[in-house]
XYZ file of N, CA, C and O in Angstrom:
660
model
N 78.102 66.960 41.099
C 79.513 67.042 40.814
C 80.249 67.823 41.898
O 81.272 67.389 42.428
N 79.617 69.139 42.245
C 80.365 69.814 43.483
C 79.838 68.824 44.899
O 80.591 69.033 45.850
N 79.266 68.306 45.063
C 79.262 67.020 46.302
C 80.578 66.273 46.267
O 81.468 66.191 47.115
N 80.496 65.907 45.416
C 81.747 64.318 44.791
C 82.769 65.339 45.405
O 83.213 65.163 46.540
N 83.093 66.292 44.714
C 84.278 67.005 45.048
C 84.790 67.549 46.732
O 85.809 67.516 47.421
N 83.414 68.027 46.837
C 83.406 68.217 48.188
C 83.637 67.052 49.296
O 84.502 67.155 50.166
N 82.795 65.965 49.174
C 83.259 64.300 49.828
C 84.826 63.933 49.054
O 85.400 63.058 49.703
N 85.452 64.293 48.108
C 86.372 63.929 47.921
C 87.597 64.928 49.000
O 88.410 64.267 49.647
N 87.623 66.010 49.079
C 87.927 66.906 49.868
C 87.712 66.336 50.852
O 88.755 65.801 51.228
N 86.445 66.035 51.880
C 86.849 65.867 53.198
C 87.222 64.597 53.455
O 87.504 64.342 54.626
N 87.297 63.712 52.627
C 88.162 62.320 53.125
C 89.926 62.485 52.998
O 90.856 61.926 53.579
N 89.859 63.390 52.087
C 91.331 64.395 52.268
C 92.281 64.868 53.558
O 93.388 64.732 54.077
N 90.954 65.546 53.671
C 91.218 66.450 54.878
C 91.191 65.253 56.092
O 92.304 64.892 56.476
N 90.196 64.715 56.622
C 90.453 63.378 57.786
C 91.554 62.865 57.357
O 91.974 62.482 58.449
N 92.249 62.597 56.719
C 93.087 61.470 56.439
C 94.474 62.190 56.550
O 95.574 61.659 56.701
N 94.248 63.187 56.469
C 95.462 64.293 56.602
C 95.346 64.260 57.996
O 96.043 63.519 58.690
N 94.420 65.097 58.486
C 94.655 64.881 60.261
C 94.595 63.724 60.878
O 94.928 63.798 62.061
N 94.195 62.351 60.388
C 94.188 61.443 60.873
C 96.052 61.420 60.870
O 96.663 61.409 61.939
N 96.504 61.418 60.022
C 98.324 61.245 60.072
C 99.109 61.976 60.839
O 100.007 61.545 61.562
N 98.695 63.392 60.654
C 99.217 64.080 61.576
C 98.556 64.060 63.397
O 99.161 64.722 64.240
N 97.708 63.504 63.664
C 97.689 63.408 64.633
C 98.131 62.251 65.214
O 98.121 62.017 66.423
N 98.447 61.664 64.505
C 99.472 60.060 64.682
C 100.729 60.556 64.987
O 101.258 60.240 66.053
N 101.326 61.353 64.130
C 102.612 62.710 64.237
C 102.519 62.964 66.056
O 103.213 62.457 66.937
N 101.661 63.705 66.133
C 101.730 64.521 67.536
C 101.860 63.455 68.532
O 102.801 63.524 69.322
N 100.834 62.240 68.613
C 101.296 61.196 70.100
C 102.144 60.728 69.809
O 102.293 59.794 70.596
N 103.210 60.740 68.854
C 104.374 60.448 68.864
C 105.421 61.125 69.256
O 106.597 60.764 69.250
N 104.921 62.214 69.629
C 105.611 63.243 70.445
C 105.412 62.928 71.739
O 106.341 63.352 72.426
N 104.598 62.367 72.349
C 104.871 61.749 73.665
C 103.554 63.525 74.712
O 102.901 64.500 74.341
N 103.886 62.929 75.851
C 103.208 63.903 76.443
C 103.389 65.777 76.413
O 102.652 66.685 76.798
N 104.793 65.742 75.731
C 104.996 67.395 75.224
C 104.255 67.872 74.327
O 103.896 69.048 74.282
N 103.836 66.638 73.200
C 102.633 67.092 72.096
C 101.376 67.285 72.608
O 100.564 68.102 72.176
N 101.148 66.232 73.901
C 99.673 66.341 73.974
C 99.142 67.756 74.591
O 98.187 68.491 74.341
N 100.300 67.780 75.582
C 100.357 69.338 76.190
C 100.219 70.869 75.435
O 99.627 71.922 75.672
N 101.055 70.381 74.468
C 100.683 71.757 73.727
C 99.572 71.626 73.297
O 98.761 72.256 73.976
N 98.893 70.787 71.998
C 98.118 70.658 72.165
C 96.650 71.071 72.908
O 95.681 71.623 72.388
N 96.816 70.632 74.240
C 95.861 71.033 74.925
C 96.136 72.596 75.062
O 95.074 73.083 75.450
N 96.879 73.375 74.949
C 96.999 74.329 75.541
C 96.718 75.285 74.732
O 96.349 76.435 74.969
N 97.005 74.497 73.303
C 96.061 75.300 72.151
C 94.759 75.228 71.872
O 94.093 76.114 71.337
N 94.322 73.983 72.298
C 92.546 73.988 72.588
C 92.201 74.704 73.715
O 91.233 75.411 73.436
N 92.553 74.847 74.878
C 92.447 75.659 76.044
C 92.303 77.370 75.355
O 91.442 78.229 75.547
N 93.519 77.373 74.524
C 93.145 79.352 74.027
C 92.428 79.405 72.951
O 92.239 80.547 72.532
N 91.822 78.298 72.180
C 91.444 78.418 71.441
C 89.552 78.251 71.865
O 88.545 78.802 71.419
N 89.759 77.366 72.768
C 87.815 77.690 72.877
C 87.996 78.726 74.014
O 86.900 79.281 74.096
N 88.734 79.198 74.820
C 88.532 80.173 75.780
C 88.557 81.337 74.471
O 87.463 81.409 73.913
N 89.139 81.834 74.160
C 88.996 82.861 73.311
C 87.780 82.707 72.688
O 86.948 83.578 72.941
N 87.474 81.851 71.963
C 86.413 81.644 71.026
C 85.064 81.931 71.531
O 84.075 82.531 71.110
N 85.478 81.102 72.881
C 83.832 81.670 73.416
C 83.681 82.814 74.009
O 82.507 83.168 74.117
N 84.846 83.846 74.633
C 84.773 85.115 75.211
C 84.273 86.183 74.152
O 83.400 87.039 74.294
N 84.922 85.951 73.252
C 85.054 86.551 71.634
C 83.678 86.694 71.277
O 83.174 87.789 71.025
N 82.860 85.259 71.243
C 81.538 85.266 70.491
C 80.520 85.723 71.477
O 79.530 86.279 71.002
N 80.601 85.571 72.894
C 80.187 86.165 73.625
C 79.366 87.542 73.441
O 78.140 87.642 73.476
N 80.014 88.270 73.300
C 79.271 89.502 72.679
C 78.304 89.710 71.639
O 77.242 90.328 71.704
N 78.946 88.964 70.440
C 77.823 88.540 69.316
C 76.690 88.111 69.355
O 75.807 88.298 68.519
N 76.609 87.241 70.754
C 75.151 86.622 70.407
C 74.487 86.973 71.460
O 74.799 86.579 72.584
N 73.035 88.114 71.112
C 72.289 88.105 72.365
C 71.691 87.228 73.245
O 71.298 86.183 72.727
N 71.487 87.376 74.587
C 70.582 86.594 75.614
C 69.167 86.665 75.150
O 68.381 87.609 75.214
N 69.058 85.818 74.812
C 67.440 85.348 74.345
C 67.315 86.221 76.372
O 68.205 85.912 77.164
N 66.401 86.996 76.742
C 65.355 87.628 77.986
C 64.201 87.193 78.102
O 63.872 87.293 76.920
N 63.092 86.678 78.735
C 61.947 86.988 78.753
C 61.434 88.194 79.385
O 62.018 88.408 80.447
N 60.342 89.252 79.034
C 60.395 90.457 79.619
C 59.948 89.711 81.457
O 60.088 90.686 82.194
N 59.692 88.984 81.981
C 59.484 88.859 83.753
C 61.148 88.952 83.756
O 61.518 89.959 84.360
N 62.002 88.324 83.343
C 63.183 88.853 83.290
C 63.837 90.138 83.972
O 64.505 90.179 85.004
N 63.426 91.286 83.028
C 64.055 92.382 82.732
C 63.176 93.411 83.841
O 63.606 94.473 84.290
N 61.767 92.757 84.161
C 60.883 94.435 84.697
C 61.086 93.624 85.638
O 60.915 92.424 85.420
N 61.631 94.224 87.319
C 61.640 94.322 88.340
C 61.977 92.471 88.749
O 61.187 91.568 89.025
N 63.067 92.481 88.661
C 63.432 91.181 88.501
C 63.337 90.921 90.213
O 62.591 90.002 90.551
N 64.030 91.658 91.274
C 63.753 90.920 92.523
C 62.435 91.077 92.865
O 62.458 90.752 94.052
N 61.184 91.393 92.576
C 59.727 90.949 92.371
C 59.581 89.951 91.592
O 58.622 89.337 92.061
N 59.935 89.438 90.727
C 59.795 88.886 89.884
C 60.166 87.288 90.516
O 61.363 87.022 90.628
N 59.130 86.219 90.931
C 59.619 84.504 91.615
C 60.275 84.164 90.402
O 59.920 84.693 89.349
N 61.465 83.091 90.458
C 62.412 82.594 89.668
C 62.780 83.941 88.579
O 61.923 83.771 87.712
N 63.281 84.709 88.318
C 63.909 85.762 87.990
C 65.495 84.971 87.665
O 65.939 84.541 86.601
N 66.066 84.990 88.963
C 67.742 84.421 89.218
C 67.382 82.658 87.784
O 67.947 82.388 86.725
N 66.686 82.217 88.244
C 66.774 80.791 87.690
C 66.165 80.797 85.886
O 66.328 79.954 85.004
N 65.382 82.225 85.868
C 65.233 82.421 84.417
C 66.540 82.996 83.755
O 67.034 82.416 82.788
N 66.980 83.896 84.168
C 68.221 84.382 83.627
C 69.279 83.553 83.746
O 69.955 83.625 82.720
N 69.815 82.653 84.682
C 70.554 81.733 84.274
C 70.788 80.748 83.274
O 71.769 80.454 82.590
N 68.933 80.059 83.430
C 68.293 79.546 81.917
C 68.841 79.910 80.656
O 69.479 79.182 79.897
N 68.454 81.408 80.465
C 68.910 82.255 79.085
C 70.485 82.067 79.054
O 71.080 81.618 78.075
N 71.148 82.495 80.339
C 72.748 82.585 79.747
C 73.240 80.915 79.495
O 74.354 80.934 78.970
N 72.922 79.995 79.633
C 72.975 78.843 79.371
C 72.673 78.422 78.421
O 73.509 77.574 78.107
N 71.725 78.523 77.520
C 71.240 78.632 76.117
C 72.120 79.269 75.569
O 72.559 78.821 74.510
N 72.509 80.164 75.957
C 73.270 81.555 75.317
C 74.797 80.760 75.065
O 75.514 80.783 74.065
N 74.965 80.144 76.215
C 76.369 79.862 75.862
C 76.489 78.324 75.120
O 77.515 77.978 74.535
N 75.149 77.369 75.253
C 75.441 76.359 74.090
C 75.073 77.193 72.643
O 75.136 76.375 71.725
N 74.803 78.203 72.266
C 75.139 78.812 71.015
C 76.741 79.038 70.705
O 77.381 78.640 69.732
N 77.150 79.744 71.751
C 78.271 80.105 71.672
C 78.689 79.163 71.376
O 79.004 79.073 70.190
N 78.919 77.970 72.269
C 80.084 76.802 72.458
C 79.711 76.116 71.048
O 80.598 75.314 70.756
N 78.690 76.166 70.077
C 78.913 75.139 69.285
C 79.356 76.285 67.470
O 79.583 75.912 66.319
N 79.290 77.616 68.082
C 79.726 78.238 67.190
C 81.522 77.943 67.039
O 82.161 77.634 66.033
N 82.020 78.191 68.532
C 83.571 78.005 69.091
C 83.792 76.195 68.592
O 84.952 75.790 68.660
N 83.146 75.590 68.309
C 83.374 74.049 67.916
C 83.430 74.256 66.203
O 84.406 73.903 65.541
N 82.510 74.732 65.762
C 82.522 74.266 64.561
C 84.001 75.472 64.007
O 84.343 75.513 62.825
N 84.336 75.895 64.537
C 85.553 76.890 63.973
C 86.785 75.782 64.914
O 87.945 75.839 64.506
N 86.624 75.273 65.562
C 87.591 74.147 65.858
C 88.083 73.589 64.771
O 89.257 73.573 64.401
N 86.873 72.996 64.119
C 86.777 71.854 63.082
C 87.564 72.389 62.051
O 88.176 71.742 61.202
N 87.502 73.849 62.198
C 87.948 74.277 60.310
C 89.350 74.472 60.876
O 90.161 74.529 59.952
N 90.078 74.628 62.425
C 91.588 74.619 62.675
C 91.938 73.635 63.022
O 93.145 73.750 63.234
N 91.563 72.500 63.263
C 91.872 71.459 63.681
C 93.845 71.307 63.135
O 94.937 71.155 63.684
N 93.328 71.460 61.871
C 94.778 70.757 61.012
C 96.167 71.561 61.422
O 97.234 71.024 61.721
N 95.824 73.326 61.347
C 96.590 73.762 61.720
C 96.911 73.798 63.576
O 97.975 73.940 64.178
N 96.234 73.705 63.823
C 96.721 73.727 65.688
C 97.282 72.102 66.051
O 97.818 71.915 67.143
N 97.157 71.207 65.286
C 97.913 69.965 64.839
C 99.498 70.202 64.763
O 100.377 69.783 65.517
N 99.600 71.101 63.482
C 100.821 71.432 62.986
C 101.211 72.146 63.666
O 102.386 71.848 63.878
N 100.806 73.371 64.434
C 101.510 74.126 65.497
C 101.581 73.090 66.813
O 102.723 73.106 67.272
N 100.720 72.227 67.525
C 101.184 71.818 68.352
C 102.549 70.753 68.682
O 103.160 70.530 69.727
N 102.765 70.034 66.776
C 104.015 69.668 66.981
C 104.890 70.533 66.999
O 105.794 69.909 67.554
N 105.339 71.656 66.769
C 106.524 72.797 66.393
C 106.190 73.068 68.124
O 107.249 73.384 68.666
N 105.280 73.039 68.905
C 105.202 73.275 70.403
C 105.838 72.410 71.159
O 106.311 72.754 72.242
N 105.944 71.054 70.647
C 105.953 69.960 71.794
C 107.035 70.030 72.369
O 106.979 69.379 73.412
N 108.284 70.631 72.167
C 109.483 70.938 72.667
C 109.093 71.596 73.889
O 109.314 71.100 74.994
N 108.404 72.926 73.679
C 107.936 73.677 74.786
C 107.116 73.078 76.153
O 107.309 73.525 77.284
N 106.127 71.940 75.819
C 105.529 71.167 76.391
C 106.315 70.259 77.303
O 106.046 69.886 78.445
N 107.373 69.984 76.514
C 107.686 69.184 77.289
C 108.584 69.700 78.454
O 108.691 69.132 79.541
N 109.412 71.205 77.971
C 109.814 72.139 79.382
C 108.741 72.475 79.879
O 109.010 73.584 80.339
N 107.885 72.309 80.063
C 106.826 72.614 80.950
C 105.959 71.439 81.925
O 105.125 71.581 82.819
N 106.543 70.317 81.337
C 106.477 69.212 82.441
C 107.665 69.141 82.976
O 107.772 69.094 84.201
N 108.730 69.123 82.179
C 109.511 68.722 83.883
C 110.051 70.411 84.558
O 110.835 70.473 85.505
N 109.472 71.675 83.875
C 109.590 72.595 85.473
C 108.184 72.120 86.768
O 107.922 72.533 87.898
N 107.680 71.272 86.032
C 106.171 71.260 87.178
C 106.583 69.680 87.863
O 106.088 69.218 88.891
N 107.283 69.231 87.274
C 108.476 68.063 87.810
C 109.119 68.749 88.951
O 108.296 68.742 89.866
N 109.864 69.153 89.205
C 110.653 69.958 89.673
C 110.389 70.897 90.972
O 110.962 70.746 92.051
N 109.264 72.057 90.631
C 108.709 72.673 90.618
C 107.534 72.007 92.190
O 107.437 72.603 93.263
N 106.923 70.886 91.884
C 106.075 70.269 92.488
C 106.249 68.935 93.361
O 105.536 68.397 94.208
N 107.699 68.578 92.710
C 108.328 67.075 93.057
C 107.578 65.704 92.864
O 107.444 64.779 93.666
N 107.104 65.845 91.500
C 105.948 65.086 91.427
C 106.158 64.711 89.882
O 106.536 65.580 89.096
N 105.854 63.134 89.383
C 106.441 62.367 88.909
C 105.821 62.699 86.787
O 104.955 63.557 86.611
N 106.161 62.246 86.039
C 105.348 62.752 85.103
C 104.272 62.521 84.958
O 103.642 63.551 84.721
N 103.459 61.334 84.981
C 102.277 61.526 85.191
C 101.701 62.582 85.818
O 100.936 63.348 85.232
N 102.110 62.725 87.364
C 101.270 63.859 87.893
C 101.533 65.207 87.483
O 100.638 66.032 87.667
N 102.965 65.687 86.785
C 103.348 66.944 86.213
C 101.729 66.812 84.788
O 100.915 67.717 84.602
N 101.738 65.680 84.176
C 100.902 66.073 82.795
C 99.593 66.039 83.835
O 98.779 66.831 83.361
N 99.154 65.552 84.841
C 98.060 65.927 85.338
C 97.515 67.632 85.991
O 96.397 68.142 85.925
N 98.400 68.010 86.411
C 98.780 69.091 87.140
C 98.511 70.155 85.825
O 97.514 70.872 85.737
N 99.477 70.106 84.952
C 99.257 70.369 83.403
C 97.628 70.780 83.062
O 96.877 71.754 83.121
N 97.626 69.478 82.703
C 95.956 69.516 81.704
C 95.283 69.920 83.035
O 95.086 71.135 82.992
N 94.906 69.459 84.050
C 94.095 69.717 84.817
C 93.665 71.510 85.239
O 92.609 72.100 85.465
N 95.283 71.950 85.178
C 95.191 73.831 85.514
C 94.775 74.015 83.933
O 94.408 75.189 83.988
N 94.611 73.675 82.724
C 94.445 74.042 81.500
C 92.775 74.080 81.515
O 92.118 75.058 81.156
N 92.105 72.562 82.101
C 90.743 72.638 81.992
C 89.998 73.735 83.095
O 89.105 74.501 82.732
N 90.595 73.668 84.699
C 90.325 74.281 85.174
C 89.866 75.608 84.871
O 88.742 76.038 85.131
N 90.919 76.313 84.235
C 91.082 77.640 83.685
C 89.723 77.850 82.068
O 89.058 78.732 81.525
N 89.921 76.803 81.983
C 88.786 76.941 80.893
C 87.430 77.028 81.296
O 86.775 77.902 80.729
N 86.808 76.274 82.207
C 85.794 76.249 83.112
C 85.500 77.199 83.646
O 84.372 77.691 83.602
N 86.697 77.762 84.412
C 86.110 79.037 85.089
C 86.210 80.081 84.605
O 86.022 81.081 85.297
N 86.564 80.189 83.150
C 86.215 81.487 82.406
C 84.680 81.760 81.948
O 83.875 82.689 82.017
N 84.728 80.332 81.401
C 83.024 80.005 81.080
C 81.988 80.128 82.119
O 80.822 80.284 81.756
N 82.334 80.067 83.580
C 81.492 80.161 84.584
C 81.259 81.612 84.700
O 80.175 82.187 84.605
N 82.486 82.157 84.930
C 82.321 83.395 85.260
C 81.600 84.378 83.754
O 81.139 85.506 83.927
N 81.619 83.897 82.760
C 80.791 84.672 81.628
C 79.366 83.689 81.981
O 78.431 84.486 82.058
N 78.977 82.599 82.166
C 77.505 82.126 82.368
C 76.707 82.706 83.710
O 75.508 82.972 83.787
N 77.526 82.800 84.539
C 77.038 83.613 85.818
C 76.829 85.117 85.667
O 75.790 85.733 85.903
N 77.808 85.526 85.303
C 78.140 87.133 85.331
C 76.993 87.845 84.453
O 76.349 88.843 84.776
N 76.865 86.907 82.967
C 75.661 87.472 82.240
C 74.274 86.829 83.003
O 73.276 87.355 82.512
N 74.026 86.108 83.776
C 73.118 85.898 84.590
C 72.790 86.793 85.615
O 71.605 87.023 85.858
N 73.698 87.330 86.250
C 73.344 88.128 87.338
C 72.992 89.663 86.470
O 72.208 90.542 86.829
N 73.697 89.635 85.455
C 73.040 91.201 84.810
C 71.591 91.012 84.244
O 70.761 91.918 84.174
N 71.385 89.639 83.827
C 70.301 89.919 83.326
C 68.810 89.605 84.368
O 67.629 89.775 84.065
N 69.314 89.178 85.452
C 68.727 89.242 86.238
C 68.268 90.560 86.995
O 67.116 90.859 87.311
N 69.281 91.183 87.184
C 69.184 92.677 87.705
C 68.778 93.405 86.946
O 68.430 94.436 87.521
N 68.509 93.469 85.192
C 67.223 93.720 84.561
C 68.622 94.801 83.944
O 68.373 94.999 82.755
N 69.712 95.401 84.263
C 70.436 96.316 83.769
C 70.776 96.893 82.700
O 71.051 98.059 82.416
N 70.700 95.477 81.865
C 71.589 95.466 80.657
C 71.673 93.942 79.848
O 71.876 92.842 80.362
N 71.477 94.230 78.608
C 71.356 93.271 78.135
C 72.674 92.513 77.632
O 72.878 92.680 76.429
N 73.520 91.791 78.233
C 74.890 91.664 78.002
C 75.501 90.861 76.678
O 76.718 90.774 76.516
């Protein structure tokens, strides 16, 4: 009986965001923008955030005298890589449970989105397409290299045996 209810609930819930996200591309490229820009702070945060929470699985050749230690650099990278598909699918499944609301905030955004393509219109002299490219592209960028610099950064510490980050 709490199944039924529960499958009754999430065909609810899809069908709700299925509409409202019909809502948002009807906002045209100002929705998609915000949008993205709320998934952009929302897994960058998410994964900086959880970051801390979850230890680096180490092996001790790891930690004791790591530049003695052959593949040292390529074990600890190993670990922070593991480390961060924990993270990233912790930062996903808390997606899933905002989905609806960062929906609803990204339409109340799309106004904003859309001053933010044509100052990069403007700004760049470059047509909308390439303003929403320019857009999403500095959004993913920026997401990437936060994640690099936490997959590297806890690599090189745990390589240097310092600290367990």
């Amino acid at each position: 009986r709490a199944r039924r209810r529960a499958d009754v609930l999430g065909r609810r819930m899809s069908k709700a965001t299925a509409r409202q996200t019909e809502r948002l591309a009807a906002l045209g490229r100002g929705g998609a923008v915000s949008y993205g820009f709320l998934n952009f702070a929302w897994y960058t945060l998410a994964v900086a955030l959880q970051w801390r929470r979850h230890a680096s699985p180490v092996s001790p050749e790891v930690v004791v005298l790591p530049s003695l230690v052959p593949g040292a650099a390529a074990a600890a990278l190993g670990a922070s890589v593991r480390k961060f598909g924990r993270v990233l699918l912790a930062a996903y499944v808390g997606s899933q449970v905002t989905k609806l609301p960062r929906i609803y905030l990204a339409m109340a955004l799309a106004p904003w989105g859309d001053r933010l393509l044509r100052w990069t219109e403007r700004r760049f002299g470059v047509g909308e397409k390439k303003a929403f490219a320019i857009v999403t592209g500095s959004l993913i960028a920026g997401c990437l290299g936060i994640w690099a610099a936490l997959i590297f950064g806890n690599a090189m510490w745990l390589s240097l045996g310092s600290f367990n980050m």
